[in-house]
Short mmCIF file of C-alpha atoms in Angstrom, two decimals:
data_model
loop_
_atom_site.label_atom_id
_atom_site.label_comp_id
_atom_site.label_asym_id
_atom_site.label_seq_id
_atom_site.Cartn_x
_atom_site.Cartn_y
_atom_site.Cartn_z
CA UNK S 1 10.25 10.98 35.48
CA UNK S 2 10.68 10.60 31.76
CA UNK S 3 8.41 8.35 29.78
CA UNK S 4 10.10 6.51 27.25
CA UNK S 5 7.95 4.41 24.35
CA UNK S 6 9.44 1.72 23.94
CA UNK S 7 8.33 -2.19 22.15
CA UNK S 8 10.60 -4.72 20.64
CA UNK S 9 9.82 -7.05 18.12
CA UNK S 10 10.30 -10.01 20.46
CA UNK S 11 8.23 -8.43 22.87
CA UNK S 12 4.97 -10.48 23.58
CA UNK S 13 1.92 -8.80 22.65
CA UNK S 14 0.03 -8.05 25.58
CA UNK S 15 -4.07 -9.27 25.01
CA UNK S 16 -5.06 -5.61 25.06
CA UNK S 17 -3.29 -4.35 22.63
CA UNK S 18 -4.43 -7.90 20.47
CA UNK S 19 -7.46 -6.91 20.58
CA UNK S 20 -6.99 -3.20 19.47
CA UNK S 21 -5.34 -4.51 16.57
CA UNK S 22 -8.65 -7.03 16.11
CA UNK S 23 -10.27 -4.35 16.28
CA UNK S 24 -8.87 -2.06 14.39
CA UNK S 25 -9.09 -4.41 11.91
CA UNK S 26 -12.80 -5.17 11.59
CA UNK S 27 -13.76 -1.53 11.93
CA UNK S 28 -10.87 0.01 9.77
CA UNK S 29 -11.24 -2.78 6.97
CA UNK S 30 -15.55 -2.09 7.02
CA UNK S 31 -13.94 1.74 6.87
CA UNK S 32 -12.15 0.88 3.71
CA UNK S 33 -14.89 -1.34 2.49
CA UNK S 34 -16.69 1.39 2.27
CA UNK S 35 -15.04 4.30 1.09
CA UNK S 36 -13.78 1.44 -1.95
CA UNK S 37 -18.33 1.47 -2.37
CA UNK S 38 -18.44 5.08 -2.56
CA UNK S 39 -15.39 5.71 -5.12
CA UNK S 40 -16.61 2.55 -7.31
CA UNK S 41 -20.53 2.80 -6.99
CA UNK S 42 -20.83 7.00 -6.21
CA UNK S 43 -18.09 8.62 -7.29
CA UNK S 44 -16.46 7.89 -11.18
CA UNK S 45 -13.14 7.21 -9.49
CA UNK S 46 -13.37 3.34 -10.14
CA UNK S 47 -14.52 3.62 -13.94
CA UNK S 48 -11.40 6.35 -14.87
CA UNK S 49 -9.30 5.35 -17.48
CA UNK S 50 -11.28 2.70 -18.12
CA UNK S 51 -13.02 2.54 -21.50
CA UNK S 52 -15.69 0.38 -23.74
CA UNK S 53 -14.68 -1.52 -27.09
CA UNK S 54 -16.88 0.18 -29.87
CA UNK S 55 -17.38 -2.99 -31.83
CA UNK S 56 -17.71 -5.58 -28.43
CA UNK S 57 -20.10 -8.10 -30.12
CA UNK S 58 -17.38 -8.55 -32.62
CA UNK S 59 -14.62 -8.56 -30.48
CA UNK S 60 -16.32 -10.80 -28.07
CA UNK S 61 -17.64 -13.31 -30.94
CA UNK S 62 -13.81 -13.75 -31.44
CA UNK S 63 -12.77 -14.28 -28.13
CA UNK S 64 -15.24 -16.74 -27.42
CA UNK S 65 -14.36 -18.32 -30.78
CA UNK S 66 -10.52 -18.16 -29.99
CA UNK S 67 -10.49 -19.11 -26.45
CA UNK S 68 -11.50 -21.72 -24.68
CA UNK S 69 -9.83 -21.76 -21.37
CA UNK S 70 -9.87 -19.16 -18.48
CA UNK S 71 -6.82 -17.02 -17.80
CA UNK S 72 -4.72 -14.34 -18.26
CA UNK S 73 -3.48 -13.72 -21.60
CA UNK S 74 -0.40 -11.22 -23.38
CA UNK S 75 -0.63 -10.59 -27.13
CA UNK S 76 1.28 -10.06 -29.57
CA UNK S 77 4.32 -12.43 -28.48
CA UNK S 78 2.57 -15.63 -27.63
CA UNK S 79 4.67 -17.66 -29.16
CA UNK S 80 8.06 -16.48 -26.48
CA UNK S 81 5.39 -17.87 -23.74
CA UNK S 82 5.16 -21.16 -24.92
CA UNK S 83 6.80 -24.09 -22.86
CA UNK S 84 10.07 -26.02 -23.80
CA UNK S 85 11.45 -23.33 -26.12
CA UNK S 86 15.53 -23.52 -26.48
CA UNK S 87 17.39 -20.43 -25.87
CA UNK S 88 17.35 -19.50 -29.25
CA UNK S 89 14.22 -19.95 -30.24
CA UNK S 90 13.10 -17.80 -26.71
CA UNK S 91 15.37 -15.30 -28.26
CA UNK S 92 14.18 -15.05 -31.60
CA UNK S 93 10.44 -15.23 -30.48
CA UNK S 94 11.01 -12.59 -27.77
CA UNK S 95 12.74 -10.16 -30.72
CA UNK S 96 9.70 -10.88 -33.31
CA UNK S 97 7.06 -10.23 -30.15
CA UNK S 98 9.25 -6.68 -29.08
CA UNK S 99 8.68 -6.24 -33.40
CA UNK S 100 4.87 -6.51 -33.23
CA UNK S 101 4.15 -4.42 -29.94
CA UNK S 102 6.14 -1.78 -31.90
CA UNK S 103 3.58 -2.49 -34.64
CA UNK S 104 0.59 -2.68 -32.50
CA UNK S 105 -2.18 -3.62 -31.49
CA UNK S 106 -0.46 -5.03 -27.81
CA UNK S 107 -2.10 -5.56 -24.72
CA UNK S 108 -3.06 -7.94 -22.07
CA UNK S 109 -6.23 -9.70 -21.03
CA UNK S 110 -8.34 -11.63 -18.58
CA UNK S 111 -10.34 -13.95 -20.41
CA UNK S 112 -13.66 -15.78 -19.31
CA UNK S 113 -15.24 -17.66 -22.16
CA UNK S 114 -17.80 -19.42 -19.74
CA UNK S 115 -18.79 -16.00 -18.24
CA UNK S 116 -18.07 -14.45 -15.17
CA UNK S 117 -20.75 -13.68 -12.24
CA UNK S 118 -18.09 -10.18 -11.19
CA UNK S 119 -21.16 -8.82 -8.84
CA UNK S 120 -22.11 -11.89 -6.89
CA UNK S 121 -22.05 -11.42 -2.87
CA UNK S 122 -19.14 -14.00 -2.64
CA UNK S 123 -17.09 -10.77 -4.26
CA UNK S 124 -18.32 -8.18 -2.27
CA UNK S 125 -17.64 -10.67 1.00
CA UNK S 126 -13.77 -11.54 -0.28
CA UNK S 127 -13.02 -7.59 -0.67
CA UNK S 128 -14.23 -7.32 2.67
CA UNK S 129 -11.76 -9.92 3.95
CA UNK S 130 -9.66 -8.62 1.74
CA UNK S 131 -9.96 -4.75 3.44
CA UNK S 132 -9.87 -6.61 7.11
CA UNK S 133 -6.56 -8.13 6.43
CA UNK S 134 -4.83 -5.41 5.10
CA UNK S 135 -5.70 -3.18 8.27
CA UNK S 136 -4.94 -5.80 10.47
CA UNK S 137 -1.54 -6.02 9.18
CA UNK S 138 -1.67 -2.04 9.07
CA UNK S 139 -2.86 -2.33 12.43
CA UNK S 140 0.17 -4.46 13.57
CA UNK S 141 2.70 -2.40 12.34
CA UNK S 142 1.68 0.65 13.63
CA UNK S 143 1.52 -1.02 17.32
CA UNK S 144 5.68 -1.77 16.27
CA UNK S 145 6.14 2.38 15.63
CA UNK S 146 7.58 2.90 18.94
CA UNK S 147 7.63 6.79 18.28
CA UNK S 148 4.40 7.51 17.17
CA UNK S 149 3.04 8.99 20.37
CA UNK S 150 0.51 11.36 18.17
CA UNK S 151 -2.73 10.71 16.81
CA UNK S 152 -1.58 12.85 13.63
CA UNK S 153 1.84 10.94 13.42
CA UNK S 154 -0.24 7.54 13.59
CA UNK S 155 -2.91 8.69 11.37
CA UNK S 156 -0.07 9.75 8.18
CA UNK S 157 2.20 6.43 9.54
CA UNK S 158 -1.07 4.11 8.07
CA UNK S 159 -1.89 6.85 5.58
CA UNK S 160 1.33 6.58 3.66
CA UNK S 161 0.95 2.51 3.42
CA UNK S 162 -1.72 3.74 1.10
CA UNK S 163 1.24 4.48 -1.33
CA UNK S 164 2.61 0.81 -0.91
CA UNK S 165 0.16 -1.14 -4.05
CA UNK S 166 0.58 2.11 -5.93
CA UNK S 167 4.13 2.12 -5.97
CA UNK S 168 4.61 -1.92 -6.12
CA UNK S 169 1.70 -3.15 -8.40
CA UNK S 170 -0.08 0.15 -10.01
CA UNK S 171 3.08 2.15 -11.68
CA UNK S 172 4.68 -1.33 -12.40
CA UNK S 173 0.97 -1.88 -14.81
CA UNK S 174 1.63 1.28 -15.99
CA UNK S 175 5.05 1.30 -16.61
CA UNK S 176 5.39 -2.15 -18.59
CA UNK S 177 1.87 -2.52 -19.71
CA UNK S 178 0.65 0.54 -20.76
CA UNK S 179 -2.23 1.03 -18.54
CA UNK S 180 -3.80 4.76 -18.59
CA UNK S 181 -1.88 7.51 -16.38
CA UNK S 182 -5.75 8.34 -15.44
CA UNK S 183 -6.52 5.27 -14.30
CA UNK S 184 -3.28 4.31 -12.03
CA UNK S 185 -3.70 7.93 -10.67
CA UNK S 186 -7.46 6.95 -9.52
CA UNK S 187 -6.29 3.96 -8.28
CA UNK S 188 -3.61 5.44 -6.06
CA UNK S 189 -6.54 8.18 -4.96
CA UNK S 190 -8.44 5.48 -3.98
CA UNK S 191 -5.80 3.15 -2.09
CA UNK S 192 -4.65 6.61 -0.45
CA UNK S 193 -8.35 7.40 0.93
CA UNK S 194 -8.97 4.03 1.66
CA UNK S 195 -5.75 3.28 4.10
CA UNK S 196 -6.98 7.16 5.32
CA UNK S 197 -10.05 5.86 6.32
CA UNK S 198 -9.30 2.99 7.75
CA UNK S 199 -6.13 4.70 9.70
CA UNK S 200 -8.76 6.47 11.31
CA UNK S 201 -9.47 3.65 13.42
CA UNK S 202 -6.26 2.67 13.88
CA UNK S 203 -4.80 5.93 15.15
CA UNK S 204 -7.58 5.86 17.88
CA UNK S 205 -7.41 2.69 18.90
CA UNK S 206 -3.25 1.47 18.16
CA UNK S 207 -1.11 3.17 20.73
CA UNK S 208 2.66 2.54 21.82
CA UNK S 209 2.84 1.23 25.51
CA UNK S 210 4.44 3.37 27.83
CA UNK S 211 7.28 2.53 29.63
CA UNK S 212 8.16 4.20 33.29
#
């Protein structure tokens, strides 16, 4: 008799395998939770690339002086981002900003005049939801990777999701923004080990359904 592996995508998910994938993601996620503690906390992988202003009492004195609302700000250029510009005047602010980034200094920011509490336990609890969710989706998928019969083939399939936030949101920052080739490489080391961890879990606990 040959076993075949078999599970469509409108195939019902049987309640075992639901909770596997529950599972999975609780455990993986508190995996990745984890390993995210270590690189940031243990390890310098979180603080690479990432550097100190020399003068910050002065540069923060003029932030707080300059802005007044929370948010995410682009400089030089502001002027292209402001609402109910004609097509002409988009075109010649967008021309002047492209002028001073050539000129410098350029960059973007995240701006809190009121303050921001970044170590609270509210934090630490959302990147723990945060780590669940992305290995129960992780999770799900590999449950739909009908030919992943091997713990090693199951363990790279969640592995290389790891590459996914790199490739879509880390290069993009580094490609358009500037952001240090140090720092988008630590964050892909640490998105990598993270989805390794967690995968872990998941290749022990996610298998296909066989199929007489």
């Amino acid at each position: 008799t040959t076993e075949i592996y078999t599970l469509s995508l409108h195939d019902a998910l049987p309640i075992s395998m639901f909770k596997k994938i529950l599972l999975s993601g609780l455990l993986g996620g508190l995996a990745m939770f984890l390993w995210e503690g270590v690189a940031h906390e243990v390890l310098p992988l979180g603080e690479t690339g990432v550097r100190g202003l020399d003068n910050e009492a002065a540069v923060v004195a003029a932030l707080k002086e300059n802005i007044k609302e929370p948010g995410l700000y682009f400089f030089p250029g502001g002027e292209m981002l402001k609402p109910g510009l004609s097509a002409a005047q988009k075109e010649a602010a967008t021309k002047k900003a492209a002028e001073q980034f050539r000129a410098g200094p350029a960059g973007i920011m995240v701006v809190h005049p009121e303050g921001l509490d970044a170590m609270s336990p509210w934090h630490f609890a959302h990147q723990a939801l945060f780590d669940v969710a992305v290995m129960l989706l992780a999770a799900f998928l590999l449950s739909r990777a009908l030919s992943l019969t091997s713990f090693g083939g199951r363990l790279l399939f969640v592995t290389l999701i790891g590459l996914v936030p790199t490739l879509s949101a880390e290069l993009p920052y580094w490609n358009w923004y500037g952001f240090p080739t140090a720092y988008i490489m630590s964050q892909g080391l640490i998105h990598l080990v993270g989805f390794l961890a967690g995968g872990l879990v998941a290749a022990w606990l996610v298998k296909p359904r066989k199929v007489a």
